[in-house]
Rosetta silent file (secondary structure, phi, psi, omega in degrees, C-alpha in Angstrom):
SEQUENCE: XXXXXXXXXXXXXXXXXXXXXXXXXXXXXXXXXXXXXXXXXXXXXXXXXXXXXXXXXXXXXXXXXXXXXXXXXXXXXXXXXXXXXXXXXXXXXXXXXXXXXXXXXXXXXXXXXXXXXXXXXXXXX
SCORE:     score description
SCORE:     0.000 S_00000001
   1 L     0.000  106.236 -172.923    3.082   -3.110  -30.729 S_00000001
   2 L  -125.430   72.708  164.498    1.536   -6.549  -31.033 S_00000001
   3 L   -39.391  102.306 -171.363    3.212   -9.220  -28.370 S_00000001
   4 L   -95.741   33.400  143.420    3.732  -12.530  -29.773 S_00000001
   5 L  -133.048   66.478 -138.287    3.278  -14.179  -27.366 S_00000001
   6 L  -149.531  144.691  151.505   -0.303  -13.044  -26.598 S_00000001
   7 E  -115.950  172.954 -172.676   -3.710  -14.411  -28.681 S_00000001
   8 E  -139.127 -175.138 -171.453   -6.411  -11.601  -29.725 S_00000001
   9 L  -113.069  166.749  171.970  -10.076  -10.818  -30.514 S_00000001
  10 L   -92.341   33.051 -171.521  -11.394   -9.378  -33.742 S_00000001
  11 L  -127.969   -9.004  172.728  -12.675   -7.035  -30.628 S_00000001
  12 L    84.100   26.370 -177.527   -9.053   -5.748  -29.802 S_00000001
  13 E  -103.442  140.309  170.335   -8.763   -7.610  -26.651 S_00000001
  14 E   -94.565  152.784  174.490   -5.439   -9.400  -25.649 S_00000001
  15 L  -119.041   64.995  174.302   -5.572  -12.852  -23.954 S_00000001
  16 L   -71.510  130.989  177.255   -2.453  -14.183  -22.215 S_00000001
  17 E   -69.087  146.447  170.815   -2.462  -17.638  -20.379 S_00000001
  18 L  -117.617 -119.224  178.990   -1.585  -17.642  -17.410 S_00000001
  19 L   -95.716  125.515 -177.370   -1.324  -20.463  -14.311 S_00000001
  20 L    48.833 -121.931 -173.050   -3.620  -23.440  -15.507 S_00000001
  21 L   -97.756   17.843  173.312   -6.651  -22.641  -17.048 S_00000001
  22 E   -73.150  154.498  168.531   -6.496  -18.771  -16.080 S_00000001
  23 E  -137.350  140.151  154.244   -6.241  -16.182  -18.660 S_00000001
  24 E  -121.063 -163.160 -151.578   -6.075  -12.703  -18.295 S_00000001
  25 E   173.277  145.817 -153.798   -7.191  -10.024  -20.573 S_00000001
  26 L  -173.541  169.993 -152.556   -7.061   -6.463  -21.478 S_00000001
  27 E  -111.976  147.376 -166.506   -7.691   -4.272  -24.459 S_00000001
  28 L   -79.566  165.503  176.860   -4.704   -4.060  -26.939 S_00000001
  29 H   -58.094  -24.443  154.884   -2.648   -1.053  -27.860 S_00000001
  30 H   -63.052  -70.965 -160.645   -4.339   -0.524  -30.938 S_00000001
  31 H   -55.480  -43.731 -178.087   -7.632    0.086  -29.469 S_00000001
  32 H   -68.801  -21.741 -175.167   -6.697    2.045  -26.585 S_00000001
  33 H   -51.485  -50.611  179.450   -4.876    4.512  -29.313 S_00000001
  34 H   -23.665  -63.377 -175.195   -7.904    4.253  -31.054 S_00000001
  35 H   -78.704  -31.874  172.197  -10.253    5.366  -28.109 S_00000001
  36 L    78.453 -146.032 -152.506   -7.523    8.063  -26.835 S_00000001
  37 L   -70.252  119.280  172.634   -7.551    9.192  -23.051 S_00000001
  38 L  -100.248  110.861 -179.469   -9.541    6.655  -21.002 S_00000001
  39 L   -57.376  -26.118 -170.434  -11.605    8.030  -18.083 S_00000001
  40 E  -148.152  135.398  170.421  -13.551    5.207  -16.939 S_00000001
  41 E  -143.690  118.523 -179.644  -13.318    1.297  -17.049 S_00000001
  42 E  -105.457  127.423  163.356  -16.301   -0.940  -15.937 S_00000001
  43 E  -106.937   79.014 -128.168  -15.442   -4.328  -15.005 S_00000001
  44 L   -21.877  170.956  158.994  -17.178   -7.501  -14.691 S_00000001
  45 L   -47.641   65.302 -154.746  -18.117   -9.234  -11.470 S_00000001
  46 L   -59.512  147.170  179.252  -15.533  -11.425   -9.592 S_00000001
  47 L    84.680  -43.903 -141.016  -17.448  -15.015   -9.452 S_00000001
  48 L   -88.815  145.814 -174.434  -19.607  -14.004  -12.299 S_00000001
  49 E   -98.184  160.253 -179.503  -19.842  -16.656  -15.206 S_00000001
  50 L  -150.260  163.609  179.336  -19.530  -15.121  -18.700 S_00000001
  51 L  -104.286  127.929 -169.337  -19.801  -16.280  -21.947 S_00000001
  52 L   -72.182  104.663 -168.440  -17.397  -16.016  -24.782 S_00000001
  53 L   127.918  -16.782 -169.334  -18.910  -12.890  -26.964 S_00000001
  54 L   -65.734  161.114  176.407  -21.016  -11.807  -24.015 S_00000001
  55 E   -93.426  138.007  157.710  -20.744   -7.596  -23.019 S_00000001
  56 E  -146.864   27.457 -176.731  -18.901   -7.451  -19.320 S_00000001
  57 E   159.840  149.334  143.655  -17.722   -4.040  -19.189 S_00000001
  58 E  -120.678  162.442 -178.524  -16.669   -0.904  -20.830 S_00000001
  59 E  -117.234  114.097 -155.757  -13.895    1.758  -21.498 S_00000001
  60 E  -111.305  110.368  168.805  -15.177    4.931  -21.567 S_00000001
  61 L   -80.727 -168.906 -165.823  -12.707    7.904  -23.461 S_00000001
  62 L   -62.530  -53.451 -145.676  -12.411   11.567  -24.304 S_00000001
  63 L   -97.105  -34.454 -156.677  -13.800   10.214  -27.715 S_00000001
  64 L  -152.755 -154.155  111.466  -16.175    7.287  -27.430 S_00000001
  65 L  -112.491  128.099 -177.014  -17.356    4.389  -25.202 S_00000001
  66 E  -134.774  161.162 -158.728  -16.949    0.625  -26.289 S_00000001
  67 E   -88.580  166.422 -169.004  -18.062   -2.458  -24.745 S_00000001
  68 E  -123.785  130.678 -160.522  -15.816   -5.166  -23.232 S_00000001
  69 E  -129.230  144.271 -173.123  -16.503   -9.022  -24.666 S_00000001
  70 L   -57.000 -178.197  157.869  -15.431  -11.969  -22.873 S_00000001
  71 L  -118.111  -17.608  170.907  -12.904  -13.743  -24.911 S_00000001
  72 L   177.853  152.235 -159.619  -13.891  -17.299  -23.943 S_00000001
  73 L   -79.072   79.794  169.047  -16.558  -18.828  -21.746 S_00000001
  74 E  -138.691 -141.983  159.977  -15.601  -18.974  -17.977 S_00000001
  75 E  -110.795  147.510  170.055  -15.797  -17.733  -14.442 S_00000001
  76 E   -81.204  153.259  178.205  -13.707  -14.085  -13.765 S_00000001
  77 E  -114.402  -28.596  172.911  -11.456  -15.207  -10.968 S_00000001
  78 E  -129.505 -176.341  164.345   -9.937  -11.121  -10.543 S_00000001
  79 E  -163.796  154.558  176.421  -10.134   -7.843  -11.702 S_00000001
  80 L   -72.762   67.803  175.674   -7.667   -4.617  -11.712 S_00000001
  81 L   -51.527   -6.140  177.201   -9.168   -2.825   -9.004 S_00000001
  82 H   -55.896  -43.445 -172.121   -6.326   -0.169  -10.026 S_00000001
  83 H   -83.827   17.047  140.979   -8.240    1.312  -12.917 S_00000001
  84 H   -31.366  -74.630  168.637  -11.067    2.212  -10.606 S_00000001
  85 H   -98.140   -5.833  158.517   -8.453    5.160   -9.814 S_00000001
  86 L  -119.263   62.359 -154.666   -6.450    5.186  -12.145 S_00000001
  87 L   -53.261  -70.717 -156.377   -8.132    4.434  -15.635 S_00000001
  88 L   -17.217  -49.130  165.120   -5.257    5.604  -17.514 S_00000001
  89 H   -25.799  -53.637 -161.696   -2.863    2.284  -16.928 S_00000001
  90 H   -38.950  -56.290  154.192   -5.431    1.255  -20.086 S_00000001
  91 H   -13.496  -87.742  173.503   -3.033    3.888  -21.819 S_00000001
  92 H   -47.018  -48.475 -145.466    0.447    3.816  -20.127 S_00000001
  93 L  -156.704   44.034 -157.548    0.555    0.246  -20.390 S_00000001
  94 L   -73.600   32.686 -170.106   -2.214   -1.978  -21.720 S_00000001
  95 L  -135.132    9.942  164.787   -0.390   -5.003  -22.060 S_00000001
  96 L  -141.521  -69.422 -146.812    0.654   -4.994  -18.083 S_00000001
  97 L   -71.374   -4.736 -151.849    0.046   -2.539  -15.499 S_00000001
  98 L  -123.229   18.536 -179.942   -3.416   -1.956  -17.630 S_00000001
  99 L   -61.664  143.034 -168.997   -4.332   -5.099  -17.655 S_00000001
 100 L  -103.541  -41.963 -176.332   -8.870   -5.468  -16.762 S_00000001
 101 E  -164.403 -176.781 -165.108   -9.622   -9.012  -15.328 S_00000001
 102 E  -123.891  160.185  172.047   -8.440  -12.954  -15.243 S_00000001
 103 E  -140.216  134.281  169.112  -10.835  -15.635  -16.318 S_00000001
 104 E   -95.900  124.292 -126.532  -10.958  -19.130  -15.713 S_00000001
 105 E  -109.923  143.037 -169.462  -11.565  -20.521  -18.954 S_00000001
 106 L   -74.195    2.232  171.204  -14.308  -23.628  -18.654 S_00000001
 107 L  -132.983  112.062 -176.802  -12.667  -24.944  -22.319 S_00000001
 108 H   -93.219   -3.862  154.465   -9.018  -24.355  -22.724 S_00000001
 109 H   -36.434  -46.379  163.697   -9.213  -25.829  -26.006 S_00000001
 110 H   -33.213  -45.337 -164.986  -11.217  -22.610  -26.583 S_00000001
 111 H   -80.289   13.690  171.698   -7.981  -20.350  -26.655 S_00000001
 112 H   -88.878  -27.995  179.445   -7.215  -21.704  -30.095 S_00000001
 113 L   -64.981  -24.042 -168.102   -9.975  -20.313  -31.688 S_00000001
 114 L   -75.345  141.888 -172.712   -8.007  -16.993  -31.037 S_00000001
 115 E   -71.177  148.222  163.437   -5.930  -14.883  -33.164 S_00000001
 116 E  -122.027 -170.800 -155.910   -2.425  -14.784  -32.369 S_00000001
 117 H   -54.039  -16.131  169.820   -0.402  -12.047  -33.550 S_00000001
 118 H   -56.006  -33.043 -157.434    0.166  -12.606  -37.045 S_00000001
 119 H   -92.643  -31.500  177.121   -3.419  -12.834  -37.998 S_00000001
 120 H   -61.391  -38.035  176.610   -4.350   -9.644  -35.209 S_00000001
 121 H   -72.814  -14.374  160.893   -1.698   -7.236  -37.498 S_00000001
 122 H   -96.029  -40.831  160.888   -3.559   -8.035  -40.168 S_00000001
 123 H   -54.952  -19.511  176.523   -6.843   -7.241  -39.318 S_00000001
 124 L  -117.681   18.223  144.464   -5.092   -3.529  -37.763 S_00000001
 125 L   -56.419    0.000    0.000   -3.395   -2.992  -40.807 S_00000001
């Protein structure tokens, strides 16, 4: 399940634009399969500036823990305080209810650099 209208990371992160230069972002459906049942999800700062490539979090499963990478260079403006208690969303539903944080991105010119779904199914083939 790859949503085309979504761009992605070679890191298995989804990006969708949102209102102006917000984006938000969450780890794609490959990846969470990948990782299997996820207990814990650490999430960046609200306010905090990040860098596109920078570590701002992890998703920690049954099986593994992996790190969480900005997708482009901005301030987070939210975060899913849901998966606090309920990490699982990452699971049920990572491409809404499992969604991690929004960023406002300081280039939006940036989001181009990004795969969109043709080029992300080939890289998870």
């Amino acid at each position: 399940m790859i949503p085309e209208q979504l761009r992605y990371t070679a890191e298995h992160e989804w990006v969708e634009r949102r209102d102006g230069d917000v984006v938000r972002v969450g780890i794609t459906d490959f990846a969470q399969n990948a990782l299997g049942d996820v207990v814990f999800v650490q999430l960046p700062e609200v306010g905090a500036q990040v860098r596109a490539g920078d570590v701002i979090g992890e998703v920690e499963s049954t099986k593994s823990v992996s790190d969480v990478y900005a997708p482009v260079t901005g301030k987070i403006q939210s975060c899913n305080d849901e998966l606090s208690e309920s990490p699982e969303l990452v699971n049920g539903d990572p491409y809404q209810a499992g969604w991690m944080f929004d960023i406002a991105v300081e280039d939006s010119g940036s989001l181009a650099a990004l795969l969109d779904a043709g080029a992300y199914a080939k890289l998870t083939e």
